[in-house]
Amino acid sequence: MRLAVLGGTFNPLHIGHCMLAETVVKELHYDKVLFVPSFIPPHKQMNGTVLPCQRFEMVDAFCKSVSGGGDTVFSADDSELRREGVSYTYDTVLSVIEKYGSMLTGKPALVMGQESAEQFYKWHRADEIARLTDLVIARRHPDNNGVDVSRFENRPVGLYTVDFYEGSLKLFSYPHIMLDNPLLPVSSTEIRSRIATGKAFRYLVPEAVFQYIKEHKLYGMKDEQ
């Protein structure tokens, strides 16, 4: 089995994440994509009050809606939530290899956005991650899309810079695959902003995620939305 790992806060999961996972499966020929929601991301202070378990449940609801409850190419993995504390990708990679080792064909892939790749050298045990995985870099569309998202942005932590910028990847020296994924003009930051300000957002997220947000009134969602 060729396995790819797609980590993130998924706050919330949106159609861009889903399309990225589909592109990895269809164009790079991976058999399964593991969505791994972080507990506490090491590189940013998250905006909002949504619980880690709720972010996981949204991802899990999407994966199960695609599979109809059976086996699927998309699965939600709760290893970072179970570990708690700061979610280091190195620990997650070790966990994935331990769990799926006998079933893996080659190394697992680690999928990251270009903004993460630009700062990959700052990651905890980056050299080890690069040795243990095949790195896949996805293009990413900027966050704002003409919408004021300043109140809903995440704050960088420590040595990390802003959550998104158009980096050149000149600092990325590791072997990798550059994925020619569609650039969808959507981000979790913008979705949080849209929900909180009463704007349309329904079709920017999978239906299962929309229903979860609606049921739990996340991100300040109002009944009329």
Coordinates of N, CA and C in Angstrom, one line a residue:
M1 N 0.8 -1.2 0.0 CA 0.0 0.0 0.0 C 0.9 1.2 0.0
R2 N 0.6 2.2 -0.9 CA 1.3 3.5 -1.0 C 0.4 4.4 -0.1
L3 N 1.1 5.0 0.9 CA 0.3 5.8 1.9 C 0.9 7.2 1.9
A4 N 0.0 8.2 2.0 CA 0.4 9.6 2.1 C -0.3 10.2 3.3
V5 N 0.5 11.0 4.0 CA 0.1 11.7 5.2 C -0.2 13.1 5.0
L6 N -1.4 13.6 5.3 CA -1.7 15.0 5.1 C -2.1 15.6 6.5
G7 N -1.2 16.3 7.1 CA -1.5 16.9 8.4 C -1.9 18.3 8.3
G8 N -2.5 18.8 9.5 CA -2.9 20.2 9.5 C -3.8 20.4 10.7
T9 N -4.2 21.7 10.8 CA -5.2 22.0 11.9 C -6.6 21.7 11.4
F10 N -6.9 21.8 10.1 CA -8.2 21.5 9.6 C -9.3 22.3 10.4
N11 N -9.2 23.6 10.4 CA -10.0 24.4 11.3 C -10.8 25.5 10.5
P12 N -11.8 25.0 9.6 CA -12.2 23.6 9.4 C -11.6 23.0 8.1
L13 N -11.8 21.7 7.9 CA -11.5 21.0 6.7 C -12.3 21.7 5.6
H14 N -11.7 21.9 4.4 CA -12.5 22.5 3.3 C -12.2 21.8 2.0
I15 N -12.9 22.3 0.9 CA -12.8 21.6 -0.3 C -11.4 21.6 -0.9
G16 N -10.6 22.6 -0.6 CA -9.2 22.6 -1.0 C -8.4 21.4 -0.5
H17 N -8.6 21.1 0.8 CA -7.9 20.0 1.4 C -8.4 18.7 0.7
C18 N -9.7 18.6 0.5 CA -10.2 17.4 -0.2 C -9.7 17.2 -1.6
M19 N -9.6 18.3 -2.3 CA -9.1 18.2 -3.7 C -7.6 17.9 -3.7
L20 N -6.9 18.4 -2.7 CA -5.5 18.1 -2.6 C -5.3 16.6 -2.4
A21 N -6.1 16.0 -1.5 CA -6.0 14.6 -1.2 C -6.3 13.8 -2.4
E22 N -7.4 14.2 -3.2 CA -7.8 13.5 -4.4 C -6.7 13.6 -5.4
T23 N -6.0 14.7 -5.5 CA -4.9 14.8 -6.5 C -3.8 13.9 -6.2
V24 N -3.4 13.8 -4.9 CA -2.4 12.9 -4.5 C -2.7 11.4 -4.9
V25 N -4.0 11.1 -4.7 CA -4.4 9.7 -5.0 C -4.4 9.5 -6.6
K26 N -5.0 10.4 -7.3 CA -5.2 10.2 -8.7 C -4.0 10.4 -9.6
E27 N -3.1 11.4 -9.2 CA -2.0 11.8 -10.0 C -0.7 11.2 -9.5
L28 N -0.5 11.0 -8.2 CA 0.7 10.4 -7.7 C 0.5 8.9 -7.4
H29 N -0.8 8.4 -7.6 CA -1.1 7.0 -7.5 C -0.9 6.4 -6.1
Y30 N -1.3 7.2 -5.1 CA -1.2 6.6 -3.7 C -2.6 5.9 -3.4
D31 N -2.5 4.9 -2.6 CA -3.7 4.1 -2.3 C -4.5 4.7 -1.2
K32 N -3.9 5.4 -0.3 CA -4.6 6.0 0.9 C -4.0 7.3 1.3
V33 N -4.8 8.2 1.7 CA -4.4 9.5 2.3 C -4.9 9.5 3.8
L34 N -4.0 9.7 4.7 CA -4.3 9.8 6.1 C -4.4 11.3 6.5
F35 N -5.6 11.8 6.9 CA -5.7 13.1 7.4 C -5.4 13.1 8.9
V36 N -4.4 13.9 9.3 CA -4.0 13.9 10.7 C -4.1 15.3 11.3
P37 N -5.3 15.5 12.0 CA -5.4 16.8 12.6 C -4.5 17.0 13.8
S38 N -3.9 18.1 13.9 CA -2.9 18.4 15.0 C -3.7 18.7 16.3
F39 N -3.0 18.4 17.4 CA -3.5 18.8 18.7 C -3.1 20.2 19.0
I40 N -1.8 20.5 19.1 CA -1.3 21.8 19.2 C -0.2 22.0 18.2
P41 N -0.4 22.8 17.1 CA 0.6 22.9 16.1 C 1.8 23.7 16.7
P42 N 3.0 23.3 16.3 CA 4.2 23.9 16.9 C 4.5 25.2 16.3
H43 N 3.9 25.6 15.1 CA 4.3 26.8 14.4 C 3.3 27.9 14.4
K44 N 2.2 27.7 15.0 CA 1.2 28.8 15.1 C 0.3 28.7 16.3
Q45 N -0.2 29.9 16.7 CA -1.2 29.9 17.8 C -2.6 30.0 17.1
M46 N -3.4 29.0 17.3 CA -4.6 28.9 16.5 C -5.7 29.9 16.9
N47 N -6.4 30.4 16.0 CA -7.5 31.4 16.2 C -8.8 30.6 16.5
G48 N -9.5 31.0 17.5 CA -10.8 30.4 17.7 C -10.8 29.5 18.9
T49 N -12.0 28.9 19.2 CA -12.2 28.1 20.4 C -12.7 26.7 20.0
V50 N -12.6 26.3 18.8 CA -13.0 24.9 18.4 C -12.0 23.9 19.0
L51 N -12.5 22.9 19.6 CA -11.7 21.9 20.3 C -11.0 21.0 19.3
P52 N -9.8 20.4 19.7 CA -9.2 19.5 18.8 C -10.0 18.3 18.4
C53 N -10.8 17.8 19.4 CA -11.7 16.7 19.1 C -12.8 17.0 18.1
Q54 N -13.2 18.3 18.1 CA -14.2 18.7 17.1 C -13.6 18.8 15.7
R55 N -12.3 19.3 15.6 CA -11.7 19.4 14.3 C -11.5 17.9 13.8
F56 N -11.1 17.0 14.7 CA -11.0 15.6 14.2 C -12.3 15.1 13.8
E57 N -13.4 15.3 14.5 CA -14.7 14.8 14.2 C -15.2 15.3 12.8
M58 N -14.8 16.6 12.5 CA -15.2 17.1 11.2 C -14.5 16.3 10.1
V59 N -13.2 16.1 10.3 CA -12.4 15.3 9.3 C -12.9 13.9 9.1
D60 N -13.2 13.3 10.3 CA -13.7 11.9 10.3 C -15.0 11.8 9.6
A61 N -15.9 12.8 9.9 CA -17.2 12.8 9.2 C -17.1 12.9 7.7
F62 N -16.2 13.7 7.2 CA -15.9 13.7 5.8 C -15.5 12.4 5.2
C63 N -14.5 11.8 5.9 CA -13.9 10.6 5.4 C -14.9 9.5 5.3
K64 N -15.8 9.4 6.4 CA -16.8 8.4 6.4 C -17.9 8.6 5.4
S65 N -18.2 9.9 5.1 CA -19.2 10.2 4.2 C -18.8 9.8 2.8
V66 N -17.5 9.9 2.5 CA -17.0 9.5 1.2 C -17.0 8.0 1.0
S67 N -16.7 7.3 2.1 CA -16.6 5.8 2.1 C -17.9 5.1 2.2
G68 N -18.9 5.8 2.8 CA -20.2 5.2 3.1 C -20.1 4.2 4.3
G69 N -19.0 4.4 5.1 CA -18.8 3.6 6.3 C -17.9 2.5 6.0
G70 N -17.5 2.2 4.8 CA -16.6 1.1 4.5 C -15.1 1.6 4.3
D71 N -14.3 0.7 3.7 CA -12.9 1.1 3.5 C -12.9 2.3 2.5
T72 N -11.9 3.1 2.6 CA -11.8 4.3 1.7 C -10.4 4.7 1.5
V73 N -10.1 5.5 0.5 CA -8.8 6.0 0.3 C -8.5 7.2 1.2
F74 N -9.5 7.7 1.9 CA -9.3 8.8 2.9 C -9.7 8.2 4.3
S75 N -8.8 8.5 5.2 CA -9.0 8.1 6.6 C -8.5 9.2 7.5
A76 N -9.2 9.3 8.7 CA -8.8 10.3 9.7 C -8.0 9.5 10.8
D77 N -6.9 10.1 11.1 CA -6.0 9.5 12.1 C -5.9 10.4 13.4
D78 N -6.1 9.9 14.5 CA -6.2 10.7 15.8 C -4.9 10.6 16.6
S79 N -3.8 10.2 16.0 CA -2.6 9.9 16.8 C -2.1 11.2 17.5
E80 N -2.2 12.3 16.8 CA -1.7 13.6 17.5 C -2.6 14.0 18.6
L81 N -3.9 13.7 18.5 CA -4.8 14.0 19.6 C -4.6 13.1 20.8
R82 N -4.3 11.9 20.5 CA -4.0 10.9 21.6 C -2.7 11.2 22.3
R83 N -1.7 11.7 21.6 CA -0.5 12.0 22.2 C -0.6 13.3 23.0
E84 N -1.5 14.2 22.6 CA -1.7 15.5 23.2 C -0.3 16.3 23.2
G85 N -0.3 17.4 23.8 CA 0.9 18.2 23.8 C 1.2 18.8 22.4
V86 N 2.4 19.3 22.1 CA 2.7 19.9 20.8 C 2.8 18.7 19.8
S87 N 2.2 18.9 18.6 CA 2.1 17.9 17.6 C 3.3 18.0 16.6
Y88 N 4.4 17.2 16.9 CA 5.5 17.2 16.0 C 5.4 16.2 14.9
T89 N 5.6 16.6 13.7 CA 5.4 15.7 12.5 C 6.3 14.5 12.6
Y90 N 7.5 14.6 13.2 CA 8.5 13.5 13.3 C 7.8 12.4 14.1
D91 N 7.2 12.7 15.2 CA 6.5 11.7 16.1 C 5.4 11.0 15.3
T92 N 4.7 11.8 14.5 CA 3.6 11.2 13.7 C 4.1 10.3 12.6
V93 N 5.2 10.7 12.0 CA 5.7 9.8 11.0 C 6.2 8.4 11.6
L94 N 6.8 8.5 12.8 CA 7.2 7.2 13.4 C 5.9 6.4 13.8
S95 N 4.9 7.1 14.2 CA 3.6 6.4 14.6 C 3.0 5.7 13.4
V96 N 3.0 6.4 12.2 CA 2.4 5.9 11.0 C 3.3 4.7 10.5
I97 N 4.6 4.8 10.6 CA 5.4 3.7 10.1 C 5.2 2.5 11.0
E98 N 5.1 2.7 12.3 CA 4.9 1.6 13.3 C 3.5 0.9 13.0
K99 N 2.5 1.7 12.7 CA 1.2 1.2 12.6 C 1.0 0.5 11.2
Y100 N 1.6 1.0 10.2 CA 1.3 0.5 8.8 C 2.5 -0.2 8.2
G101 N 3.6 -0.3 9.0 CA 4.9 -0.8 8.4 C 4.8 -2.0 7.5
S102 N 4.2 -3.1 8.0 CA 4.1 -4.3 7.2 C 3.3 -4.2 5.9
M103 N 2.4 -3.1 5.9 CA 1.5 -3.0 4.7 C 2.1 -1.9 3.7
L104 N 3.1 -1.2 4.1 CA 3.6 -0.1 3.2 C 4.4 -0.6 2.1
T105 N 4.2 0.1 0.9 CA 5.1 -0.1 -0.2 C 6.0 1.1 -0.3
G106 N 7.2 1.0 0.0 CA 8.1 2.2 0.1 C 7.8 3.1 1.3
K107 N 8.4 4.3 1.2 CA 8.2 5.2 2.3 C 6.8 5.8 2.2
P108 N 6.2 6.2 3.4 CA 5.0 7.1 3.3 C 5.4 8.4 2.8
A109 N 4.4 9.0 2.1 CA 4.6 10.4 1.6 C 4.1 11.4 2.7
L110 N 4.8 12.5 2.8 CA 4.3 13.6 3.6 C 4.0 14.8 2.7
V111 N 2.7 15.1 2.8 CA 2.2 16.2 1.9 C 2.2 17.5 2.7
M112 N 2.8 18.6 2.2 CA 2.8 19.9 2.8 C 2.6 21.0 1.8
G113 N 2.0 22.1 2.3 CA 1.8 23.2 1.5 C 3.1 24.0 1.2
Q114 N 3.2 24.8 0.2 CA 4.4 25.5 -0.1 C 4.8 26.5 1.0
E115 N 3.9 27.0 1.8 CA 4.2 27.9 2.9 C 4.9 27.1 4.0
S116 N 4.5 25.9 4.2 CA 5.2 25.0 5.2 C 6.6 24.6 4.7
A117 N 6.7 24.3 3.4 CA 7.9 23.8 2.9 C 9.0 24.9 3.0
E118 N 8.6 26.2 2.8 CA 9.5 27.3 2.8 C 10.2 27.4 4.2
Q119 N 9.5 26.9 5.3 CA 10.1 26.9 6.6 C 10.4 25.5 7.2
F120 N 10.4 24.5 6.3 CA 10.6 23.2 6.7 C 11.9 23.0 7.5
Y121 N 12.9 23.7 7.1 CA 14.2 23.6 7.8 C 14.2 23.9 9.3
K122 N 13.1 24.6 9.7 CA 12.9 25.0 11.1 C 12.2 23.9 11.9
W123 N 11.6 22.9 11.2 CA 10.8 21.9 11.9 C 11.7 21.0 12.8
H124 N 11.0 20.5 13.8 CA 11.7 19.5 14.7 C 12.1 18.3 13.9
R125 N 13.4 18.0 13.9 CA 14.1 16.9 13.3 C 13.7 16.8 11.8
A126 N 13.8 17.9 11.1 CA 13.5 18.0 9.7 C 14.3 17.0 8.8
D127 N 15.6 16.8 9.1 CA 16.4 15.9 8.3 C 15.9 14.5 8.5
E128 N 15.5 14.1 9.7 CA 14.9 12.8 9.9 C 13.6 12.5 9.2
I129 N 12.8 13.6 9.2 CA 11.5 13.5 8.5 C 11.8 13.2 7.0
A130 N 12.7 14.0 6.4 CA 13.0 13.9 5.0 C 13.6 12.5 4.7
R131 N 14.3 11.9 5.6 CA 14.9 10.6 5.4 C 13.8 9.5 5.4
L132 N 12.8 9.7 6.3 CA 11.8 8.6 6.5 C 10.6 8.7 5.6
T133 N 10.5 9.8 4.9 CA 9.3 10.0 4.0 C 9.7 10.5 2.6
D134 N 8.7 10.4 1.7 CA 8.9 11.1 0.4 C 8.1 12.4 0.5
L135 N 8.8 13.5 0.4 CA 8.1 14.8 0.6 C 7.4 15.3 -0.7
V136 N 6.2 15.7 -0.5 CA 5.3 16.2 -1.6 C 4.9 17.6 -1.2
I137 N 5.2 18.5 -2.1 CA 4.8 19.9 -1.9 C 3.7 20.3 -2.8
A138 N 2.6 20.9 -2.1 CA 1.5 21.3 -2.8 C 1.4 22.8 -3.0
R139 N 1.0 23.3 -4.1 CA 0.8 24.8 -4.3 C -0.4 25.2 -3.4
R140 N -0.3 26.5 -3.0 CA -1.4 27.0 -2.1 C -1.8 28.4 -2.5
H141 N -3.1 28.6 -2.5 CA -3.7 29.9 -2.8 C -3.6 30.8 -1.5
P142 N -3.3 32.1 -1.6 CA -3.3 33.0 -0.5 C -4.7 33.0 0.3
D143 N -4.6 33.4 1.5 CA -5.8 33.2 2.4 C -7.0 34.2 2.1
N144 N -6.7 35.4 1.8 CA -7.8 36.4 1.9 C -8.8 36.4 0.8
N145 N -8.5 36.2 -0.4 CA -9.4 36.2 -1.5 C -10.4 37.4 -1.5
G146 N -9.8 38.5 -1.1 CA -10.6 39.8 -1.1 C -11.4 40.0 0.1
V147 N -11.3 39.1 1.1 CA -12.1 39.2 2.3 C -11.2 39.6 3.5
D148 N -11.7 40.5 4.3 CA -10.9 40.9 5.5 C -10.9 39.7 6.5
V149 N -9.7 39.1 6.6 CA -9.6 37.9 7.5 C -8.7 38.3 8.7
S150 N -8.4 39.5 9.0 CA -7.4 39.9 9.9 C -7.7 39.4 11.4
R151 N -9.0 39.4 11.7 CA -9.4 39.0 13.0 C -9.4 37.4 13.2
F152 N -9.2 36.7 12.1 CA -9.4 35.3 12.1 C -8.1 34.5 11.8
E153 N -7.0 35.3 11.6 CA -5.8 34.6 11.2 C -5.1 34.0 12.4
N154 N -4.3 32.9 12.2 CA -3.5 32.3 13.2 C -2.2 33.2 13.4
R155 N -1.6 33.1 14.6 CA -0.4 33.9 14.9 C 0.8 32.9 14.8
P156 N 1.9 33.3 14.1 CA 3.0 32.5 14.1 C 3.7 32.4 15.5
V157 N 4.4 31.3 15.7 CA 5.0 31.0 17.0 C 6.5 30.9 16.9
G158 N 7.2 31.4 17.8 CA 8.7 31.2 17.8 C 9.4 31.8 16.6
L159 N 10.2 30.9 15.9 CA 10.9 31.3 14.7 C 10.1 31.3 13.4
Y160 N 8.9 30.9 13.5 CA 8.1 30.8 12.3 C 7.5 32.2 11.9
T161 N 7.4 32.4 10.6 CA 6.8 33.7 10.1 C 5.4 33.6 9.8
V162 N 4.8 34.4 9.0 CA 3.4 34.5 8.8 C 2.8 33.1 8.3
D163 N 1.5 33.0 8.5 CA 0.9 31.7 8.1 C 0.9 31.4 6.6
F164 N 0.9 32.4 5.8 CA 1.1 32.2 4.4 C 1.8 33.4 3.7
Y165 N 2.7 33.1 2.9 CA 3.3 34.1 2.0 C 3.8 33.4 0.7
E166 N 4.0 34.1 -0.3 CA 4.4 33.5 -1.6 C 5.9 33.3 -1.6
G167 N 6.3 32.2 -1.0 CA 7.8 31.9 -0.9 C 8.3 31.3 -2.2
S168 N 9.6 31.4 -2.4 CA 10.2 30.9 -3.6 C 10.7 29.4 -3.4
L169 N 10.7 28.9 -2.2 CA 11.2 27.6 -1.8 C 12.7 27.6 -2.0
K170 N 13.4 28.7 -2.0 CA 14.8 28.7 -2.2 C 15.6 28.1 -1.0
L171 N 14.9 28.1 0.1 CA 15.5 27.5 1.3 C 15.2 26.0 1.4
F172 N 14.4 25.4 0.5 CA 14.0 24.0 0.6 C 15.0 23.2 -0.2
S173 N 15.9 22.5 0.5 CA 17.0 21.8 -0.2 C 16.8 20.3 -0.2
Y174 N 15.7 19.8 0.2 CA 15.4 18.4 0.3 C 14.8 17.8 -1.0
P175 N 15.1 16.5 -1.3 CA 14.4 15.9 -2.4 C 12.9 15.9 -2.2
H176 N 12.2 16.2 -3.3 CA 10.7 16.3 -3.2 C 10.1 16.2 -4.5
I177 N 8.7 16.1 -4.5 CA 7.9 16.1 -5.6 C 7.0 17.4 -5.5
M178 N 7.0 18.2 -6.6 CA 6.2 19.4 -6.6 C 4.9 19.0 -7.3
L179 N 3.8 19.0 -6.5 CA 2.5 18.6 -7.0 C 1.8 19.7 -7.8
D180 N 1.3 19.4 -9.0 CA 0.6 20.4 -9.8 C -0.9 20.3 -9.4
N181 N -1.2 20.7 -8.2 CA -2.6 20.6 -7.7 C -3.4 21.9 -8.1
P182 N -4.7 21.8 -8.3 CA -5.5 23.0 -8.6 C -5.4 24.0 -7.4
L183 N -5.3 25.2 -7.8 CA -5.3 26.3 -6.8 C -6.7 26.8 -6.5
L184 N -7.4 26.3 -5.6 CA -8.7 26.7 -5.3 C -8.7 27.9 -4.3
P185 N -9.4 29.0 -4.6 CA -9.4 30.2 -3.8 C -10.2 30.0 -2.5
V186 N -9.7 29.2 -1.6 CA -10.4 28.9 -0.4 C -9.4 28.6 0.7
S187 N -9.7 29.1 1.9 CA -8.8 28.8 3.1 C -9.7 28.7 4.3
S188 N -9.2 28.0 5.3 CA -9.9 27.9 6.6 C -10.1 29.2 7.3
T189 N -9.1 30.1 7.1 CA -9.1 31.4 7.7 C -10.3 32.2 7.1
E190 N -10.4 32.2 5.8 CA -11.6 32.9 5.2 C -12.9 32.3 5.6
I191 N -13.0 30.9 5.7 CA -14.2 30.3 6.1 C -14.6 30.7 7.5
R192 N -13.7 30.7 8.4 CA -14.0 31.2 9.8 C -14.5 32.6 9.8
S193 N -13.9 33.5 8.9 CA -14.3 34.8 8.8 C -15.8 34.9 8.2
R194 N -16.0 34.1 7.2 CA -17.3 34.2 6.6 C -18.4 33.7 7.5
I195 N -18.1 32.6 8.3 CA -19.2 32.1 9.2 C -19.5 33.2 10.3
A196 N -18.4 33.7 10.9 CA -18.6 34.7 12.0 C -19.3 36.0 11.5
T197 N -19.1 36.3 10.3 CA -19.8 37.6 9.8 C -21.0 37.3 9.0
G198 N -21.5 36.1 9.0 CA -22.8 35.8 8.4 C -22.8 35.7 6.9
K199 N -21.6 35.5 6.3 CA -21.5 35.4 4.9 C -21.7 33.9 4.4
A200 N -21.9 33.7 3.1 CA -22.1 32.4 2.5 C -20.8 31.6 2.6
F201 N -20.9 30.3 3.0 CA -19.7 29.5 3.0 C -20.1 28.0 2.8
R202 N -21.3 27.6 2.7 CA -21.7 26.2 2.7 C -20.9 25.4 1.7
Y203 N -20.8 25.8 0.5 CA -20.1 25.0 -0.6 C -18.6 25.1 -0.6
L204 N -18.1 25.8 0.4 CA -16.6 25.8 0.5 C -16.1 24.6 1.4
V205 N -17.0 23.9 2.0 CA -16.7 22.8 2.8 C -17.5 21.6 2.4
P206 N -17.0 20.3 2.6 CA -17.8 19.2 2.3 C -19.1 19.2 3.1
E207 N -20.2 18.6 2.6 CA -21.5 18.6 3.2 C -21.4 18.1 4.6
A208 N -20.7 17.0 4.9 CA -20.6 16.5 6.2 C -20.0 17.5 7.2
V209 N -19.0 18.3 6.7 CA -18.4 19.3 7.6 C -19.4 20.4 7.8
F210 N -20.1 20.8 6.8 CA -21.2 21.9 6.9 C -22.2 21.4 8.0
Q211 N -22.7 20.2 7.9 CA -23.7 19.8 8.8 C -23.1 19.7 10.3
Y212 N -21.9 19.4 10.4 CA -21.3 19.3 11.8 C -21.2 20.7 12.3
I213 N -20.7 21.7 11.5 CA -20.6 23.1 11.9 C -22.0 23.6 12.3
K214 N -23.0 23.3 11.5 CA -24.3 23.8 11.8 C -24.9 23.2 13.1
E215 N -24.7 21.9 13.3 CA -25.2 21.2 14.5 C -24.6 21.7 15.7
H216 N -23.3 22.0 15.7 CA -22.5 22.4 16.9 C -22.3 23.9 17.0
K217 N -22.9 24.7 16.0 CA -22.8 26.1 16.0 C -21.4 26.6 16.2
L218 N -20.5 26.0 15.4 CA -19.1 26.4 15.5 C -18.8 27.7 14.8
Y219 N -17.7 28.4 15.2 CA -17.2 29.6 14.5 C -18.3 30.7 14.6
G220 N -19.2 30.7 15.5 CA -20.2 31.7 15.6 C -21.3 31.6 14.6
M221 N -21.5 30.4 14.1 CA -22.6 30.2 13.1 C -23.9 30.6 13.7
K222 N -24.7 31.2 12.9 CA -26.1 31.6 13.2 C -27.1 30.7 12.6
D223 N -28.3 30.6 13.2 CA -29.3 29.7 12.7 C -29.7 30.0 11.3
E224 N -29.7 31.2 10.8 CA -30.2 31.5 9.5 C -29.1 31.2 8.4
Q225 N -27.9 30.9 8.8 CA -26.9 30.5 7.8 C -27.1 29.1 7.3

